Amino acid sequence: MTRNRKRLGAWLLAGLLLAAGLTLYRADRTGVGEPSAGPSATPVATLPETAAPTPSATTPSPSATPSPTPSPGASEPPSTAPACTSPGACGFPDASSTGPRISLERHDTGNMSIKKDGTVIKGWDIRGSLDVYANDVTVIDSRITSANWWGINLRPGFSGLKVLHTTITAVPGKGPDNGGVNYAVSNMGGSSIEVGWCDISVFGNALSMGQGDLHDNYVHDLVAFRNQGGEWQHIDAVISGGGNKGRLTIRRNTLLNSTPVDKGATAAVGLFADTGVVSSVVVDGNWLAGGAYALYGGGPGATGIQVTDNVFSTQYHPAAGAYGPVTAWNAGGAGNVWKGNRMSDGRPVVPEPSS
C-alpha cells in the first residue's frame, strides 16, 4: 500500500512539472501571458461627435496625460441643454393642440358688438369680428375670420373676457389699415383677460395688451403690410405698450414672427415703454422665434420682469432674431429675473449689458 501511494505521488508531481513547462513554452512563443481583458466581440457604438474618444488602455498616446477620476459627488462641468428641433416635437403648442375641438356652425356676423354680460359664444364659425362692451364674455371652441381692425376687442371699462380653444385669423389685403389687419385679441379694458389654446395668424400685432394671461397659444404666419401712413406696420406676436396696472403672463406659447426685418418685423414678444413703464411681466416656458430681436425686454425703467426657461429658436435666424435673441433687458431693475433661457440648439442665452 505504501509503495502504491509513493508511485501515485510521483506521477502527480511529474504531471504538474509537465503542465508548468508547457505554460512557460507558450509564453515564450507568444510574448504574453494570460490577458486581464481581451477585445470584445461585440461592436462598440460610435461616440457622438462632441465626445472625446477614450484612449486605449494598452496603447496610450505619448502626449496623453491621464485625468484624475472624479470623486463621488463631484459636480460635472456645465453643458448645453439638448437641442430642440421644432415646437411640436419639443412639447410646445402647434396646430394639433390649439383651436376648436368641436364642429362649427357658420355665422356671418360682420363686425358684431356684444353688450350682454356673461355672453358665451361656442361652436361658431364667425365671418366678422367681435367688439366686447360687456363683462365676463367667453368665446370658446370657435373660429373668427376678420377683415376688421381686430378679431376680438375688449373695450375700456369692461373685464373678464376669456378666449379659449379658438382660431383667430384674417383675410390678407382686406383689412381697414391699408389692407392690413392689426390685432387678433386687443385688451383695452382695465383688467386681465385670458387667451388660451388659440391658433392665431395673419394679424400684425397678434396679442396686444398690457395685462392678461396668455397661455398655450400658437401664433404664426403673421402677414406684413404697409399701414395707412405708407410705412411697414410693426409686426409682433405679443406686444405690450407698458403702463399696465396688473400682471401680464406669457406662458407655454409658440410665438413665431417670420416677417422680414425690412418689412416691419419687430419681435416675438415686444415689451415696449410706449405708453408707460413696463412692469410685472412673466415670460415663461415659451418657444420664441423671429423679429428684429425675439424679445424686447422692457427698456431701462422696466421692473418685475421675469424671463425664465424659454427656448429661442433658430428656425428663422441663427440668433433667434435677425439681430439677436434679446435686447432692452434691464438687468439691474428691481425684481427682474433672467434664468434658464436657451437657444433651440441648447446654448444658453445671456443678455448683453445695457448701454
mmCIF file of C-alpha atoms in Angstrom:
data_model
loop_
_atom_site.group_PDB
_atom_site.id
_atom_site.type_symbol
_atom_site.label_atom_id
_atom_site.label_comp_id
_atom_site.label_asym_id
_atom_site.label_seq_id
_atom_site.Cartn_x
_atom_site.Cartn_y
_atom_site.Cartn_z
ATOM 1 C CA MET A 1 0.000 0.000 0.000
ATOM 2 C CA THR A 2 2.784 2.419 0.921
ATOM 3 C CA ARG A 3 4.599 1.638 -2.354
ATOM 4 C CA ASN A 4 1.432 2.408 -4.397
ATOM 5 C CA ARG A 5 0.962 5.765 -2.635
ATOM 6 C CA LYS A 6 4.569 6.722 -3.379
ATOM 7 C CA ARG A 7 4.109 5.764 -7.054
ATOM 8 C CA LEU A 8 0.864 7.887 -7.328
ATOM 9 C CA GLY A 9 2.576 10.890 -5.768
ATOM 10 C CA ALA A 10 5.417 10.633 -8.229
ATOM 11 C CA TRP A 11 3.025 10.588 -11.163
ATOM 12 C CA LEU A 12 1.180 13.669 -9.827
ATOM 13 C CA LEU A 13 4.447 15.548 -9.379
ATOM 14 C CA ALA A 14 5.507 14.676 -12.917
ATOM 15 C CA GLY A 15 2.155 15.914 -14.267
ATOM 16 C CA LEU A 16 2.489 19.250 -12.511
ATOM 17 C CA LEU A 17 6.019 19.748 -13.814
ATOM 18 C CA LEU A 18 4.863 18.952 -17.381
ATOM 19 C CA ALA A 19 1.982 21.492 -17.183
ATOM 20 C CA ALA A 20 4.304 24.202 -15.901
ATOM 21 C CA GLY A 21 6.754 23.514 -18.692
ATOM 22 C CA LEU A 22 4.059 23.816 -21.353
ATOM 23 C CA THR A 23 2.871 27.175 -19.914
ATOM 24 C CA LEU A 24 6.408 28.592 -19.974
ATOM 25 C CA TYR A 25 6.867 27.334 -23.526
ATOM 26 C CA ARG A 26 3.663 29.088 -24.746
ATOM 27 C CA ALA A 27 4.583 32.343 -23.002
ATOM 28 C CA ASP A 28 7.977 32.278 -24.642
ATOM 29 C CA ARG A 29 6.433 31.714 -28.096
ATOM 30 C CA THR A 30 3.701 34.423 -27.864
ATOM 31 C CA GLY A 31 5.406 37.050 -25.702
ATOM 32 C CA VAL A 32 2.271 37.485 -23.494
ATOM 33 C CA GLY A 33 0.770 35.810 -20.526
ATOM 34 C CA GLU A 34 -2.959 35.431 -19.923
ATOM 35 C CA PRO A 35 -4.588 38.884 -20.616
ATOM 36 C CA SER A 36 -6.637 40.532 -17.915
ATOM 37 C CA ALA A 37 -9.218 41.640 -20.523
ATOM 38 C CA GLY A 38 -9.440 40.622 -24.165
ATOM 39 C CA PRO A 39 -11.047 42.546 -27.026
ATOM 40 C CA SER A 40 -14.843 42.327 -27.119
ATOM 41 C CA ALA A 41 -16.524 40.502 -29.965
ATOM 42 C CA THR A 42 -19.481 42.920 -29.726
ATOM 43 C CA PRO A 43 -19.182 46.046 -31.950
ATOM 44 C CA VAL A 44 -18.640 49.263 -29.970
ATOM 45 C CA ALA A 45 -21.139 52.111 -30.543
ATOM 46 C CA THR A 46 -19.696 55.205 -32.209
ATOM 47 C CA LEU A 47 -19.334 58.134 -29.826
ATOM 48 C CA PRO A 48 -21.138 61.403 -30.616
ATOM 49 C CA GLU A 49 -19.025 63.941 -32.458
ATOM 50 C CA THR A 50 -18.909 66.194 -29.414
ATOM 51 C CA ALA A 51 -17.434 63.467 -27.183
ATOM 52 C CA ALA A 52 -13.702 62.929 -26.997
ATOM 53 C CA PRO A 53 -12.508 59.402 -27.895
ATOM 54 C CA THR A 54 -11.318 57.274 -24.997
ATOM 55 C CA PRO A 55 -7.562 56.470 -25.231
ATOM 56 C CA SER A 56 -6.677 52.788 -25.428
ATOM 57 C CA ALA A 57 -5.570 51.251 -22.152
ATOM 58 C CA THR A 58 -2.871 49.180 -23.879
ATOM 59 C CA THR A 59 -1.538 51.773 -26.337
ATOM 60 C CA PRO A 60 -1.751 55.216 -24.708
ATOM 61 C CA SER A 61 -0.888 58.286 -26.727
ATOM 62 C CA PRO A 62 2.603 59.548 -25.805
ATOM 63 C CA SER A 63 1.211 63.065 -25.256
ATOM 64 C CA ALA A 64 -1.870 61.990 -23.316
ATOM 65 C CA THR A 65 -1.999 62.877 -19.645
ATOM 66 C CA PRO A 66 -4.309 60.695 -17.576
ATOM 67 C CA SER A 67 -7.065 62.703 -15.927
ATOM 68 C CA PRO A 68 -7.922 62.004 -12.324
ATOM 69 C CA THR A 69 -11.061 60.031 -11.618
ATOM 70 C CA PRO A 70 -13.691 62.338 -10.086
ATOM 71 C CA SER A 71 -14.609 61.541 -6.546
ATOM 72 C CA PRO A 72 -18.183 60.529 -5.765
ATOM 73 C CA GLY A 73 -20.458 63.576 -5.584
ATOM 74 C CA ALA A 74 -18.115 65.815 -7.593
ATOM 75 C CA SER A 75 -20.021 68.294 -9.801
ATOM 76 C CA GLU A 76 -19.981 67.839 -13.572
ATOM 77 C CA PRO A 77 -18.832 70.757 -15.743
ATOM 78 C CA PRO A 78 -21.724 72.858 -17.142
ATOM 79 C CA SER A 79 -23.002 71.767 -20.551
ATOM 80 C CA THR A 80 -25.562 72.930 -23.077
ATOM 81 C CA ALA A 81 -29.117 71.623 -22.957
ATOM 82 C CA PRO A 82 -30.374 69.121 -25.549
ATOM 83 C CA ALA A 83 -31.284 70.535 -28.943
ATOM 84 C CA CYS A 84 -34.944 71.177 -29.749
ATOM 85 C CA THR A 85 -35.937 70.623 -33.383
ATOM 86 C CA SER A 86 -39.441 72.115 -33.670
ATOM 87 C CA PRO A 87 -42.181 73.456 -31.384
ATOM 88 C CA GLY A 88 -44.482 70.448 -31.648
ATOM 89 C CA ALA A 89 -41.690 67.892 -31.343
ATOM 90 C CA CYS A 90 -40.499 69.579 -28.160
ATOM 91 C CA GLY A 91 -43.887 69.871 -26.456
ATOM 92 C CA PHE A 92 -44.814 73.423 -27.429
ATOM 93 C CA PRO A 93 -48.219 74.367 -28.921
ATOM 94 C CA ASP A 94 -48.856 73.883 -32.632
ATOM 95 C CA ALA A 95 -51.856 73.396 -34.919
ATOM 96 C CA SER A 96 -52.604 69.986 -33.407
ATOM 97 C CA SER A 97 -53.017 71.289 -29.847
ATOM 98 C CA THR A 98 -54.839 74.595 -30.436
ATOM 99 C CA GLY A 99 -58.077 75.817 -31.967
ATOM 100 C CA PRO A 100 -61.643 74.465 -31.700
ATOM 101 C CA ARG A 101 -62.316 70.908 -30.545
ATOM 102 C CA ILE A 102 -65.845 70.578 -31.919
ATOM 103 C CA SER A 103 -67.704 71.015 -35.205
ATOM 104 C CA LEU A 104 -68.617 74.613 -36.021
ATOM 105 C CA GLU A 105 -71.711 76.361 -37.372
ATOM 106 C CA ARG A 106 -71.203 79.280 -39.737
ATOM 107 C CA HIS A 107 -72.290 82.739 -38.578
ATOM 108 C CA ASP A 108 -71.895 85.710 -40.918
ATOM 109 C CA THR A 109 -71.983 88.273 -38.122
ATOM 110 C CA GLY A 110 -69.973 91.050 -39.720
ATOM 111 C CA ASN A 111 -68.490 93.388 -37.136
ATOM 112 C CA MET A 112 -70.598 92.325 -34.154
ATOM 113 C CA SER A 113 -70.879 94.129 -30.800
ATOM 114 C CA ILE A 114 -71.511 92.112 -27.625
ATOM 115 C CA LYS A 115 -73.296 94.100 -24.901
ATOM 116 C CA LYS A 116 -74.738 91.437 -22.592
ATOM 117 C CA ASP A 117 -72.742 90.369 -19.537
ATOM 118 C CA GLY A 118 -71.926 86.680 -19.352
ATOM 119 C CA THR A 119 -72.389 86.013 -23.075
ATOM 120 C CA VAL A 120 -70.933 82.666 -24.233
ATOM 121 C CA ILE A 121 -70.131 82.043 -27.887
ATOM 122 C CA LYS A 122 -69.376 78.394 -28.570
ATOM 123 C CA GLY A 123 -69.140 76.405 -31.790
ATOM 124 C CA TRP A 124 -69.427 79.450 -34.070
ATOM 125 C CA ASP A 125 -67.559 79.862 -37.348
ATOM 126 C CA ILE A 126 -67.685 83.653 -37.468
ATOM 127 C CA ARG A 127 -67.164 85.739 -40.603
ATOM 128 C CA GLY A 128 -66.569 89.071 -38.923
ATOM 129 C CA SER A 129 -65.193 90.416 -35.627
ATOM 130 C CA LEU A 130 -66.314 90.802 -32.021
ATOM 131 C CA ASP A 131 -66.352 94.137 -30.186
ATOM 132 C CA VAL A 132 -66.991 93.461 -26.497
ATOM 133 C CA TYR A 133 -68.863 96.039 -24.379
ATOM 134 C CA ALA A 134 -69.738 93.618 -21.566
ATOM 135 C CA ASN A 135 -68.259 91.742 -18.623
ATOM 136 C CA ASP A 136 -67.395 88.054 -18.344
ATOM 137 C CA VAL A 137 -67.789 87.214 -22.023
ATOM 138 C CA THR A 138 -66.438 83.820 -23.138
ATOM 139 C CA VAL A 139 -65.544 82.789 -26.683
ATOM 140 C CA ILE A 140 -64.727 79.085 -26.805
ATOM 141 C CA ASP A 141 -64.318 76.366 -29.443
ATOM 142 C CA SER A 142 -64.944 78.806 -32.289
ATOM 143 C CA ARG A 143 -63.299 80.357 -35.335
ATOM 144 C CA ILE A 144 -63.109 84.030 -36.263
ATOM 145 C CA THR A 145 -62.123 85.253 -39.717
ATOM 146 C CA SER A 146 -61.881 89.029 -39.578
ATOM 147 C CA ALA A 147 -61.492 91.848 -42.061
ATOM 148 C CA ASN A 148 -61.690 94.482 -39.316
ATOM 149 C CA TRP A 149 -59.012 96.157 -37.191
ATOM 150 C CA TRP A 150 -59.236 93.245 -34.761
ATOM 151 C CA GLY A 151 -60.612 89.774 -34.270
ATOM 152 C CA ILE A 152 -61.781 90.353 -30.679
ATOM 153 C CA ASN A 153 -61.550 93.671 -28.835
ATOM 154 C CA LEU A 154 -62.392 94.317 -25.162
ATOM 155 C CA ARG A 155 -63.491 97.909 -24.673
ATOM 156 C CA PRO A 156 -62.386 100.152 -21.760
ATOM 157 C CA GLY A 157 -64.337 99.733 -18.549
ATOM 158 C CA PHE A 158 -65.116 96.050 -19.066
ATOM 159 C CA SER A 159 -63.447 92.898 -17.765
ATOM 160 C CA GLY A 160 -63.490 89.111 -17.552
ATOM 161 C CA LEU A 161 -63.043 88.248 -21.246
ATOM 162 C CA LYS A 162 -61.944 84.662 -21.987
ATOM 163 C CA VAL A 163 -60.940 83.415 -25.429
ATOM 164 C CA LEU A 164 -60.265 79.681 -25.370
ATOM 165 C CA HIS A 165 -59.689 76.923 -27.961
ATOM 166 C CA THR A 166 -60.427 79.336 -30.806
ATOM 167 C CA THR A 167 -58.856 80.002 -34.195
ATOM 168 C CA ILE A 168 -58.468 83.705 -34.942
ATOM 169 C CA THR A 169 -57.331 84.705 -38.402
ATOM 170 C CA ALA A 170 -57.935 87.384 -41.035
ATOM 171 C CA VAL A 171 -58.126 87.979 -44.759
ATOM 172 C CA PRO A 172 -54.839 89.474 -46.015
ATOM 173 C CA GLY A 173 -55.394 92.584 -48.086
ATOM 174 C CA LYS A 174 -58.989 93.067 -46.880
ATOM 175 C CA GLY A 175 -58.355 94.879 -43.599
ATOM 176 C CA PRO A 176 -59.049 98.569 -42.938
ATOM 177 C CA ASP A 177 -55.434 99.567 -42.322
ATOM 178 C CA ASN A 178 -54.491 99.934 -45.992
ATOM 179 C CA GLY A 179 -55.468 96.297 -46.463
ATOM 180 C CA GLY A 180 -53.883 95.163 -43.211
ATOM 181 C CA VAL A 181 -55.403 93.804 -40.002
ATOM 182 C CA ASN A 182 -53.927 94.728 -36.657
ATOM 183 C CA TYR A 183 -54.969 92.801 -33.527
ATOM 184 C CA ALA A 184 -56.194 89.249 -33.100
ATOM 185 C CA VAL A 185 -57.090 89.992 -29.458
ATOM 186 C CA SER A 186 -56.881 93.504 -28.054
ATOM 187 C CA ASN A 187 -57.379 94.352 -24.381
ATOM 188 C CA MET A 188 -58.444 97.974 -23.988
ATOM 189 C CA GLY A 189 -60.078 97.148 -20.646
ATOM 190 C CA GLY A 190 -58.578 97.823 -17.253
ATOM 191 C CA SER A 191 -58.230 94.223 -16.077
ATOM 192 C CA SER A 192 -56.713 90.909 -17.054
ATOM 193 C CA ILE A 193 -58.171 88.719 -19.785
ATOM 194 C CA GLU A 194 -57.388 85.081 -20.619
ATOM 195 C CA VAL A 195 -56.374 83.786 -24.035
ATOM 196 C CA GLY A 196 -55.561 80.072 -24.102
ATOM 197 C CA TRP A 197 -55.133 77.203 -26.577
ATOM 198 C CA CYS A 198 -55.791 79.525 -29.534
ATOM 199 C CA ASP A 199 -54.453 79.269 -33.104
ATOM 200 C CA ILE A 200 -53.691 82.817 -34.265
ATOM 201 C CA SER A 201 -52.381 84.019 -37.616
ATOM 202 C CA VAL A 202 -52.151 86.945 -40.085
ATOM 203 C CA PHE A 203 -52.639 89.929 -37.682
ATOM 204 C CA GLY A 204 -49.814 92.482 -37.427
ATOM 205 C CA ASN A 205 -49.795 92.694 -33.606
ATOM 206 C CA ALA A 206 -51.486 89.431 -32.773
ATOM 207 C CA LEU A 207 -51.918 89.630 -28.986
ATOM 208 C CA SER A 208 -51.954 93.244 -27.821
ATOM 209 C CA MET A 209 -52.350 94.008 -24.110
ATOM 210 C CA GLY A 210 -50.668 95.364 -21.015
ATOM 211 C CA GLN A 211 -52.132 92.710 -18.748
ATOM 212 C CA GLY A 212 -53.600 89.279 -19.212
ATOM 213 C CA ASP A 213 -52.961 85.554 -19.070
ATOM 214 C CA LEU A 214 -51.689 84.301 -22.433
ATOM 215 C CA HIS A 215 -51.006 80.580 -22.347
ATOM 216 C CA ASP A 216 -50.721 77.551 -24.633
ATOM 217 C CA ASN A 217 -51.295 79.558 -27.832
ATOM 218 C CA TYR A 218 -49.853 79.061 -31.318
ATOM 219 C CA VAL A 219 -49.132 82.382 -33.086
ATOM 220 C CA HIS A 220 -47.751 82.021 -36.602
ATOM 221 C CA ASP A 221 -47.770 83.228 -40.214
ATOM 222 C CA LEU A 222 -48.123 86.913 -39.441
ATOM 223 C CA VAL A 223 -48.545 88.989 -42.617
ATOM 224 C CA ALA A 224 -46.616 92.174 -43.330
ATOM 225 C CA PHE A 225 -48.421 95.223 -44.703
ATOM 226 C CA ARG A 226 -47.966 98.950 -45.188
ATOM 227 C CA ASN A 227 -50.218 100.930 -42.864
ATOM 228 C CA GLN A 228 -52.287 103.976 -43.790
ATOM 229 C CA GLY A 229 -49.201 106.144 -43.379
ATOM 230 C CA GLY A 230 -47.453 104.113 -46.069
ATOM 231 C CA GLU A 231 -44.931 102.624 -43.638
ATOM 232 C CA TRP A 232 -44.423 98.961 -42.909
ATOM 233 C CA GLN A 233 -46.539 98.061 -39.897
ATOM 234 C CA HIS A 234 -44.587 96.808 -36.893
ATOM 235 C CA ILE A 235 -45.171 93.072 -36.545
ATOM 236 C CA ASP A 236 -45.204 91.316 -33.147
ATOM 237 C CA ALA A 237 -46.673 88.033 -31.942
ATOM 238 C CA VAL A 238 -47.226 89.593 -28.485
ATOM 239 C CA ILE A 239 -46.977 93.327 -27.838
ATOM 240 C CA SER A 240 -47.347 95.396 -24.672
ATOM 241 C CA GLY A 241 -47.000 99.167 -24.545
ATOM 242 C CA GLY A 242 -46.329 99.477 -20.826
ATOM 243 C CA GLY A 243 -48.170 101.486 -18.211
ATOM 244 C CA ASN A 244 -50.141 98.434 -17.090
ATOM 245 C CA LYS A 245 -51.527 98.183 -13.564
ATOM 246 C CA GLY A 246 -51.927 94.399 -13.495
ATOM 247 C CA ARG A 247 -49.714 91.449 -14.418
ATOM 248 C CA LEU A 248 -49.074 90.159 -17.926
ATOM 249 C CA THR A 249 -48.291 86.442 -18.014
ATOM 250 C CA ILE A 250 -46.987 84.846 -21.223
ATOM 251 C CA ARG A 251 -46.538 81.130 -20.603
ATOM 252 C CA ARG A 252 -46.148 77.963 -22.744
ATOM 253 C CA ASN A 253 -46.854 79.660 -26.068
ATOM 254 C CA THR A 254 -45.330 79.180 -29.512
ATOM 255 C CA LEU A 255 -44.711 82.718 -30.774
ATOM 256 C CA LEU A 256 -43.398 82.941 -34.336
ATOM 257 C CA ASN A 257 -42.584 86.054 -36.342
ATOM 258 C CA SER A 258 -41.225 85.073 -39.740
ATOM 259 C CA THR A 259 -41.675 88.571 -41.212
ATOM 260 C CA PRO A 260 -38.516 90.042 -42.787
ATOM 261 C CA VAL A 261 -36.950 92.900 -40.857
ATOM 262 C CA ASP A 262 -37.199 95.241 -43.851
ATOM 263 C CA LYS A 263 -40.979 94.661 -43.855
ATOM 264 C CA GLY A 264 -41.637 95.588 -40.266
ATOM 265 C CA ALA A 265 -40.654 92.607 -38.125
ATOM 266 C CA THR A 266 -40.127 93.689 -34.527
ATOM 267 C CA ALA A 267 -40.384 90.810 -32.049
ATOM 268 C CA ALA A 268 -41.926 87.559 -30.955
ATOM 269 C CA VAL A 269 -42.507 89.268 -27.591
ATOM 270 C CA GLY A 270 -42.275 93.053 -27.588
ATOM 271 C CA LEU A 271 -42.357 94.763 -24.188
ATOM 272 C CA PHE A 272 -42.167 98.467 -25.009
ATOM 273 C CA ALA A 273 -42.447 101.566 -22.832
ATOM 274 C CA ASP A 274 -44.651 103.345 -25.389
ATOM 275 C CA THR A 275 -47.440 104.355 -23.006
ATOM 276 C CA GLY A 276 -45.669 103.965 -19.657
ATOM 277 C CA VAL A 277 -43.100 101.969 -17.710
ATOM 278 C CA VAL A 278 -43.164 98.206 -18.307
ATOM 279 C CA SER A 279 -43.637 96.243 -15.089
ATOM 280 C CA SER A 280 -44.921 92.954 -13.690
ATOM 281 C CA VAL A 281 -44.494 90.652 -16.693
ATOM 282 C CA VAL A 282 -43.808 86.912 -16.684
ATOM 283 C CA VAL A 283 -42.399 85.326 -19.851
ATOM 284 C CA ASP A 284 -42.011 81.662 -19.001
ATOM 285 C CA GLY A 285 -41.521 78.458 -20.963
ATOM 286 C CA ASN A 286 -42.259 79.798 -24.458
ATOM 287 C CA TRP A 287 -40.879 78.987 -27.905
ATOM 288 C CA LEU A 288 -39.755 82.343 -29.393
ATOM 289 C CA ALA A 289 -38.612 82.869 -32.979
ATOM 290 C CA GLY A 290 -38.153 85.765 -35.355
ATOM 291 C CA GLY A 291 -38.355 89.528 -35.291
ATOM 292 C CA ALA A 292 -35.507 92.006 -35.262
ATOM 293 C CA TYR A 293 -34.974 90.634 -31.753
ATOM 294 C CA ALA A 294 -37.024 87.724 -30.479
ATOM 295 C CA LEU A 295 -37.597 89.562 -27.184
ATOM 296 C CA TYR A 296 -37.641 93.239 -26.296
ATOM 297 C CA GLY A 297 -37.218 93.265 -22.527
ATOM 298 C CA GLY A 298 -38.927 96.492 -21.454
ATOM 299 C CA GLY A 299 -36.112 99.026 -21.508
ATOM 300 C CA PRO A 300 -34.174 100.895 -18.796
ATOM 301 C CA GLY A 301 -37.060 101.525 -16.386
ATOM 302 C CA ALA A 302 -38.604 98.046 -16.511
ATOM 303 C CA THR A 303 -39.181 96.266 -13.193
ATOM 304 C CA GLY A 304 -40.640 92.952 -12.121
ATOM 305 C CA ILE A 305 -39.871 91.263 -15.451
ATOM 306 C CA GLN A 306 -39.305 87.501 -15.106
ATOM 307 C CA VAL A 307 -37.941 85.746 -18.191
ATOM 308 C CA THR A 308 -37.423 82.068 -17.441
ATOM 309 C CA ASP A 309 -36.969 78.745 -19.249
ATOM 310 C CA ASN A 310 -37.748 79.981 -22.752
ATOM 311 C CA VAL A 311 -36.428 78.439 -25.967
ATOM 312 C CA PHE A 312 -35.113 80.947 -28.518
ATOM 313 C CA SER A 313 -35.475 79.182 -31.839
ATOM 314 C CA THR A 314 -33.025 79.378 -34.740
ATOM 315 C CA GLN A 315 -35.673 78.445 -37.318
ATOM 316 C CA TYR A 316 -35.683 81.905 -38.970
ATOM 317 C CA HIS A 317 -32.378 83.405 -37.843
ATOM 318 C CA PRO A 318 -29.216 81.839 -36.355
ATOM 319 C CA ALA A 319 -29.580 84.161 -33.333
ATOM 320 C CA ALA A 320 -33.394 83.704 -32.987
ATOM 321 C CA GLY A 321 -33.975 87.318 -34.061
ATOM 322 C CA ALA A 322 -32.288 88.935 -37.028
ATOM 323 C CA TYR A 323 -30.004 90.928 -34.707
ATOM 324 C CA GLY A 324 -30.037 88.688 -31.670
ATOM 325 C CA PRO A 325 -32.264 86.885 -29.176
ATOM 326 C CA VAL A 326 -32.886 89.769 -26.760
ATOM 327 C CA THR A 327 -32.435 93.489 -26.370
ATOM 328 C CA ALA A 328 -33.526 96.256 -23.955
ATOM 329 C CA TRP A 329 -33.062 93.995 -20.929
ATOM 330 C CA ASN A 330 -32.708 95.919 -17.667
ATOM 331 C CA ALA A 331 -30.554 93.569 -15.607
ATOM 332 C CA GLY A 332 -30.495 95.905 -12.614
ATOM 333 C CA GLY A 333 -34.233 96.548 -12.434
ATOM 334 C CA ALA A 334 -35.975 95.628 -9.186
ATOM 335 C CA GLY A 335 -37.450 92.148 -9.407
ATOM 336 C CA ASN A 336 -36.083 91.441 -12.873
ATOM 337 C CA VAL A 337 -35.085 87.778 -13.313
ATOM 338 C CA TRP A 338 -33.324 86.096 -16.246
ATOM 339 C CA LYS A 339 -32.925 82.338 -15.772
ATOM 340 C CA GLY A 340 -32.841 79.079 -17.729
ATOM 341 C CA ASN A 341 -33.245 80.586 -21.206
ATOM 342 C CA ARG A 342 -31.554 78.796 -24.090
ATOM 343 C CA MET A 343 -31.297 78.589 -27.854
ATOM 344 C CA SER A 344 -33.052 75.717 -29.595
ATOM 345 C CA ASP A 345 -29.628 74.166 -30.238
ATOM 346 C CA GLY A 346 -29.012 74.078 -26.482
ATOM 347 C CA ARG A 347 -26.752 77.098 -25.981
ATOM 348 C CA PRO A 348 -27.598 79.343 -23.021
ATOM 349 C CA VAL A 349 -28.914 82.815 -23.804
ATOM 350 C CA VAL A 350 -27.348 85.662 -21.810
ATOM 351 C CA PRO A 351 -28.469 89.244 -22.488
ATOM 352 C CA GLU A 352 -25.820 91.761 -23.400
ATOM 353 C CA PRO A 353 -25.282 94.532 -20.829
ATOM 354 C CA SER A 354 -27.469 97.570 -21.400
ATOM 355 C CA SER A 355 -25.605 100.535 -22.817
#
